[in-house]
Amino acid sequence: MKKTITKIIALTLAIACLLTLAACGSKSDAKASLEIAVPNDTTNEARALLLLEANGLIKLDPNAGITATIKDITENPYNLSFKEVEAAQIPSILQDVDYGVINSNYAISAGINPVEDSLVIEGSASAYVNILCVKEGNENSPEAKALAAALSSQQVADFIADTYDGAVVSAVTNPGDGYDSSVDYAALAGTTITVAASPTPHAEILAVAKDILAAKDITLDIKEFTDYVQPNSVVESGEIFANYFQHVPYLDDFNAQNGTHIVSVAGIHVEPMGLYGGKQTSLDAITAE
C-alpha cells in the first residue's frame, strides 16, 4: 500500500512538472507564433528588417547591410517568426499574419493609410528614392530628359504633397517648370514615350507628367504592372522605353542578378515603408512580458 501511495505521489509530481513545462512552453510558443510578413525580394526584405531593427524588435548582422535576409538576424528577443512573401501580396494576406511590413505604394493600393494605419514607419529613407529608369544608352536621349523634367516639376511635387499627405514624399530638391531647356521639344512633337509603372502612386504621378508633355504635343503612354520583374524586363528588351517603380538598391540587385543594363535617370519620390497590424492591432503583443 505504501509503495502504491509512493507511486501515486511520484506520478502526481511528474504530471505537475509536465503541466508546468507545458505552461512555460505555451508562453514561448505564443511568442513564437507572432508572425511578421516581409517582402521576399532582397533589398525590400532588408529594408523591412532594418525597420524592425530600428524599432528594437530584432538585431541584424551589421555586415549584411541592405541585402540582409532573415538569416542575418543575430538577436530575436521576442521569438518572432517571419513569412517571406512577394511584396505586392502582403496586404492581401495581412489578416492571416500578426503583422506585415508593406511598401507604401502597395498599402495605398489596398486602401491602407501609411501615415494613420502604420504601427511604425520609416523616417529618412533617402537610400530608397523611387527613380525613373531607362536602358543604358538612352539616359541622355531627348525622351529621357523630357520625361525626367516633367516628373521633376513643381506640378508633380505639389500633386504628391496634396494627394498623399506624407505617405509619399517628393525627393526633388529644386522642382522646375516641367521642361528641360536642352531639349528640342519641337523635334519631339508627335512622339510617344512609353513608360512602365505600378498603379499607385507611380501611374498617378505620371498622369501629371503626361499633361505637362501633352502641352508640347508629346504623348506619354503609361503601362501599368503589378509586379517588380516585368517593368525591368520590358525596358531591357526595348518593348517599353522607361519605367518608374523602383529604388536604386532594388535596381542594382536586379541588374546584378539578371544581367540587365538599366540605369537611373532621376530620383522622384520616397515611399516610407511601414509595419502594419494584421491579427494584432498594436505592438503590445510582442513587447508585453
Protein backbone atom coordinates (compact mmCIF):
# COMPACT_ATOMS: atom_id res chain seq x y z
CA MET A 1 0.00 0.00 0.00
CA LYS A 2 2.88 2.27 0.95
CA LYS A 3 4.54 1.58 -2.39
CA THR A 4 1.30 2.33 -4.20
CA ILE A 5 0.96 5.69 -2.45
CA THR A 6 4.59 6.49 -3.24
CA LYS A 7 3.98 5.71 -6.91
CA ILE A 8 0.85 7.86 -6.94
CA ILE A 9 2.76 10.77 -5.37
CA ALA A 10 5.58 10.36 -7.87
CA LEU A 11 3.12 10.22 -10.76
CA THR A 12 1.33 13.30 -9.45
CA LEU A 13 4.60 15.19 -9.20
CA ALA A 14 5.57 14.11 -12.71
CA ILE A 15 2.24 15.30 -14.10
CA ALA A 16 2.63 18.61 -12.25
CA CYS A 17 6.09 19.05 -13.74
CA LEU A 18 4.79 18.28 -17.19
CA LEU A 19 1.97 20.76 -16.79
CA THR A 20 4.43 23.40 -15.60
CA LEU A 21 6.68 22.75 -18.57
CA ALA A 22 3.68 22.86 -20.89
CA ALA A 23 2.60 26.17 -19.44
CA CYS A 24 6.09 27.59 -19.91
CA GLY A 25 6.21 26.13 -23.36
CA SER A 26 2.86 27.63 -24.28
CA LYS A 27 4.15 31.08 -23.35
CA SER A 28 7.19 30.58 -25.56
CA ASP A 29 5.05 29.14 -28.32
CA ALA A 30 2.70 32.11 -28.10
CA LYS A 31 5.65 34.42 -28.61
CA ALA A 32 7.00 32.30 -31.45
CA SER A 33 3.61 32.26 -33.13
CA LEU A 34 3.72 36.01 -33.66
CA GLU A 35 4.40 36.09 -37.37
CA ILE A 36 5.54 39.05 -39.45
CA ALA A 37 5.20 39.02 -43.23
CA VAL A 38 8.11 40.71 -45.01
CA PRO A 39 8.83 41.23 -48.72
CA ASN A 40 10.77 38.35 -50.26
CA ASP A 41 12.88 40.36 -52.72
CA THR A 42 16.40 41.00 -51.47
CA THR A 43 16.50 44.75 -50.98
CA ASN A 44 12.96 45.24 -49.72
CA GLU A 45 13.35 42.36 -47.27
CA ALA A 46 16.48 44.05 -45.91
CA ARG A 47 14.65 47.35 -45.72
CA ALA A 48 11.84 45.71 -43.75
CA LEU A 49 14.26 44.04 -41.35
CA LEU A 50 16.17 47.28 -40.86
CA LEU A 51 12.87 48.95 -39.93
CA LEU A 52 12.23 46.24 -37.32
CA GLU A 53 15.78 46.60 -36.02
CA ALA A 54 15.42 50.38 -35.76
CA ASN A 55 12.41 49.77 -33.50
CA GLY A 56 14.20 47.33 -31.21
CA LEU A 57 12.44 44.15 -32.32
CA ILE A 58 15.46 42.32 -33.76
CA LYS A 59 19.19 42.78 -34.35
CA LEU A 60 20.94 42.10 -37.65
CA ASP A 61 24.47 41.25 -38.62
CA PRO A 62 25.90 44.73 -39.23
CA ASN A 63 27.77 43.43 -42.27
CA ALA A 64 24.55 42.40 -44.04
CA GLY A 65 23.51 45.96 -44.84
CA ILE A 66 20.85 46.50 -47.49
CA THR A 67 20.98 42.87 -48.63
CA ALA A 68 20.04 41.42 -45.22
CA THR A 69 17.64 38.49 -45.03
CA ILE A 70 16.11 36.67 -42.08
CA LYS A 71 19.27 34.52 -42.00
CA ASP A 72 21.16 37.63 -40.90
CA ILE A 73 19.10 38.08 -37.73
CA THR A 74 21.55 37.73 -34.85
CA GLU A 75 19.18 38.50 -31.99
CA ASN A 76 15.46 37.76 -31.85
CA PRO A 77 14.49 38.52 -28.24
CA TYR A 78 10.75 38.20 -28.86
CA ASN A 79 10.97 34.90 -30.77
CA LEU A 80 9.29 36.38 -33.81
CA SER A 81 8.77 34.27 -36.90
CA PHE A 82 8.88 35.59 -40.44
CA LYS A 83 6.88 34.84 -43.55
CA GLU A 84 8.64 35.89 -46.76
CA VAL A 85 6.01 36.98 -49.29
CA GLU A 86 6.01 38.80 -52.62
CA ALA A 87 5.75 42.47 -51.66
CA ALA A 88 2.57 43.09 -53.64
CA GLN A 89 0.78 40.22 -51.86
CA ILE A 90 1.37 41.27 -48.26
CA PRO A 91 -1.74 43.50 -47.97
CA SER A 92 -3.94 40.61 -49.14
CA ILE A 93 -2.55 38.16 -46.54
CA LEU A 94 -2.28 40.68 -43.72
CA GLN A 95 -5.33 39.24 -41.95
CA ASP A 96 -3.59 35.83 -41.83
CA VAL A 97 -0.44 37.02 -40.04
CA ASP A 98 0.13 39.03 -36.92
CA TYR A 99 1.95 41.87 -38.67
CA GLY A 100 3.16 42.82 -42.11
CA VAL A 101 5.80 45.20 -43.42
CA ILE A 102 4.40 46.87 -46.52
CA ASN A 103 5.72 49.28 -49.13
CA SER A 104 3.60 52.43 -49.16
CA ASN A 105 2.58 52.00 -52.79
CA TYR A 106 1.01 48.63 -52.03
CA ALA A 107 -0.52 49.91 -48.80
CA ILE A 108 -2.20 52.80 -50.60
CA SER A 109 -3.48 50.50 -53.35
CA ALA A 110 -5.07 48.30 -50.68
CA GLY A 111 -6.81 51.23 -49.01
CA ILE A 112 -4.37 51.35 -46.11
CA ASN A 113 -3.23 54.80 -44.99
CA PRO A 114 0.53 54.63 -44.26
CA VAL A 115 0.51 57.69 -42.03
CA GLU A 116 -2.57 56.79 -39.96
CA ASP A 117 -2.55 52.98 -40.02
CA SER A 118 1.12 52.04 -39.60
CA LEU A 119 2.35 50.96 -36.17
CA VAL A 120 5.85 52.17 -37.05
CA ILE A 121 7.08 53.84 -40.22
CA GLU A 122 10.42 54.77 -41.71
CA GLY A 123 11.84 58.18 -41.04
CA SER A 124 14.52 59.20 -43.51
CA ALA A 125 14.59 56.75 -46.41
CA SER A 126 16.81 58.62 -48.83
CA ALA A 127 18.50 55.41 -49.96
CA TYR A 128 15.15 54.26 -51.29
CA VAL A 129 14.15 57.14 -53.56
CA ASN A 130 11.94 55.87 -56.38
CA ILE A 131 13.59 56.52 -59.71
CA LEU A 132 12.85 56.96 -63.40
CA CYS A 133 14.87 54.41 -65.36
CA VAL A 134 15.79 53.63 -68.96
CA LYS A 135 18.03 51.14 -70.68
CA GLU A 136 21.69 52.09 -70.64
CA GLY A 137 22.45 54.25 -73.65
CA ASN A 138 19.11 56.07 -73.52
CA GLU A 139 19.76 58.13 -70.40
CA ASN A 140 20.82 61.25 -72.32
CA SER A 141 18.18 60.97 -75.02
CA PRO A 142 15.67 63.83 -75.51
CA GLU A 143 12.84 61.49 -74.48
CA ALA A 144 14.53 60.61 -71.17
CA LYS A 145 15.35 64.24 -70.43
CA ALA A 146 11.83 65.40 -71.26
CA LEU A 147 10.21 62.76 -69.07
CA ALA A 148 12.65 63.39 -66.20
CA ALA A 149 11.96 67.13 -66.35
CA ALA A 150 8.21 66.58 -66.28
CA LEU A 151 8.47 64.28 -63.25
CA SER A 152 10.83 66.71 -61.51
CA SER A 153 8.38 69.60 -61.87
CA GLN A 154 6.73 71.73 -59.24
CA GLN A 155 3.38 70.45 -60.54
CA VAL A 156 4.36 66.88 -59.65
CA ALA A 157 5.81 67.89 -56.27
CA ASP A 158 2.57 69.72 -55.44
CA PHE A 159 0.47 66.77 -56.59
CA ILE A 160 2.43 64.40 -54.34
CA ALA A 161 2.10 66.69 -51.32
CA ASP A 162 -1.62 67.34 -51.87
CA THR A 163 -2.61 63.77 -52.74
CA TYR A 164 -0.65 61.53 -50.38
CA ASP A 165 -0.34 63.66 -47.24
CA GLY A 166 3.06 62.27 -46.21
CA ALA A 167 2.51 58.69 -47.37
CA VAL A 168 4.56 59.59 -50.45
CA VAL A 169 7.17 62.36 -50.25
CA SER A 170 8.77 64.25 -53.13
CA ALA A 171 12.54 63.79 -53.31
CA VAL A 172 13.09 66.58 -55.84
CA THR A 173 15.04 69.37 -54.14
CA ASN A 174 14.60 72.08 -56.77
CA PRO A 175 11.42 71.41 -58.78
CA GLY A 176 11.29 73.09 -62.17
CA ASP A 177 8.60 74.13 -64.62
CA GLY A 178 8.42 70.67 -66.18
CA TYR A 179 10.69 71.31 -69.15
CA ASP A 180 14.39 70.84 -69.89
CA SER A 181 15.98 73.77 -71.70
CA SER A 182 18.40 71.46 -73.52
CA VAL A 183 15.58 69.51 -75.19
CA ASP A 184 14.24 70.43 -78.64
CA TYR A 185 10.57 69.91 -77.87
CA ALA A 186 9.54 70.88 -81.40
CA ALA A 187 11.55 67.95 -82.74
CA LEU A 188 9.81 65.65 -80.24
CA ALA A 189 6.30 66.81 -81.22
CA GLY A 190 4.21 63.83 -82.28
CA THR A 191 6.42 61.40 -80.34
CA THR A 192 5.04 58.75 -77.99
CA ILE A 193 7.05 57.80 -74.92
CA THR A 194 6.09 54.53 -73.24
CA VAL A 195 6.70 54.04 -69.54
CA ALA A 196 6.03 51.06 -67.25
CA ALA A 197 4.78 51.81 -63.74
CA SER A 198 3.00 50.37 -60.75
CA PRO A 199 -0.58 51.65 -60.45
CA THR A 200 -0.17 53.58 -57.19
CA PRO A 201 1.38 56.05 -56.80
CA HIS A 202 3.60 55.86 -59.89
CA ALA A 203 0.96 55.80 -62.64
CA GLU A 204 -0.97 58.51 -60.81
CA ILE A 205 2.11 60.73 -60.64
CA LEU A 206 2.88 60.01 -64.29
CA ALA A 207 -0.57 61.28 -65.20
CA VAL A 208 0.57 64.75 -64.11
CA ALA A 209 3.72 64.42 -66.22
CA LYS A 210 1.52 63.28 -69.10
CA ASP A 211 -0.33 66.60 -69.08
CA ILE A 212 2.95 68.52 -68.99
CA LEU A 213 4.28 66.63 -72.02
CA ALA A 214 0.96 66.88 -73.85
CA ALA A 215 1.39 70.66 -73.89
CA LYS A 216 4.37 70.03 -76.17
CA ASP A 217 2.46 67.51 -78.33
CA ILE A 218 4.30 64.56 -76.77
CA THR A 219 2.20 61.53 -75.81
CA LEU A 220 3.05 59.65 -72.62
CA ASP A 221 1.74 56.08 -72.82
CA ILE A 222 1.59 54.65 -69.28
CA LYS A 223 1.64 50.85 -68.98
CA GLU A 224 0.69 49.53 -65.55
CA PHE A 225 2.32 46.47 -63.96
CA THR A 226 1.68 44.95 -60.55
CA ASP A 227 4.98 43.12 -60.10
CA TYR A 228 8.64 44.10 -59.74
CA VAL A 229 10.09 41.99 -62.56
CA GLN A 230 8.24 42.75 -65.79
CA PRO A 231 8.82 46.53 -65.72
CA ASN A 232 12.58 45.98 -65.91
CA SER A 233 12.32 43.14 -68.40
CA VAL A 234 10.30 45.17 -70.90
CA VAL A 235 12.70 48.10 -70.68
CA GLU A 236 15.68 45.80 -71.18
CA SER A 237 14.03 44.23 -74.24
CA GLY A 238 13.19 47.65 -75.69
CA GLU A 239 9.47 46.96 -75.69
CA ILE A 240 8.97 49.93 -73.36
CA PHE A 241 11.23 52.98 -73.20
CA ALA A 242 11.29 53.72 -69.45
CA ASN A 243 9.97 52.58 -66.10
CA TYR A 244 9.13 54.20 -62.80
CA PHE A 245 8.53 51.93 -59.84
CA GLN A 246 11.77 51.02 -58.04
CA HIS A 247 14.60 52.38 -55.92
CA VAL A 248 18.35 52.18 -56.58
CA PRO A 249 19.16 49.25 -54.23
CA TYR A 250 16.50 47.14 -55.95
CA LEU A 251 17.70 48.18 -59.41
CA ASP A 252 21.34 47.40 -58.59
CA ASP A 253 20.41 43.96 -57.28
CA PHE A 254 18.13 43.29 -60.28
CA ASN A 255 20.86 44.18 -62.76
CA ALA A 256 23.38 42.00 -60.92
CA GLN A 257 21.04 39.02 -60.74
CA ASN A 258 19.65 39.25 -64.27
CA GLY A 259 22.47 40.72 -66.35
CA THR A 260 20.28 43.67 -67.36
CA HIS A 261 21.54 47.14 -68.21
CA ILE A 262 19.01 49.55 -66.75
CA VAL A 263 20.10 52.90 -65.34
CA SER A 264 18.56 55.64 -63.23
CA VAL A 265 17.72 58.96 -64.86
CA ALA A 266 16.18 60.87 -61.95
CA GLY A 267 15.01 60.39 -58.37
CA ILE A 268 11.40 61.44 -57.88
CA HIS A 269 9.86 60.39 -54.57
CA VAL A 270 10.15 58.28 -51.42
CA GLU A 271 7.54 55.86 -50.09
CA PRO A 272 8.15 55.22 -46.38
CA MET A 273 7.86 51.52 -45.53
CA GLY A 274 5.68 50.70 -42.54
CA LEU A 275 4.81 47.91 -40.13
CA TYR A 276 1.07 47.20 -40.00
CA GLY A 277 -1.11 45.16 -37.72
CA GLY A 278 -2.85 42.07 -39.02
CA LYS A 279 -4.23 39.80 -36.31
CA GLN A 280 -2.67 42.20 -33.81
CA THR A 281 -3.63 45.83 -33.51
CA SER A 282 -0.59 47.10 -31.60
CA LEU A 283 2.96 46.12 -30.71
CA ASP A 284 1.84 45.16 -27.20
CA ALA A 285 1.53 41.50 -28.18
CA ILE A 286 5.24 41.49 -29.00
CA THR A 287 6.65 43.57 -26.19
CA ALA A 288 4.39 42.51 -23.28
CA GLU A 289 6.12 40.31 -20.74
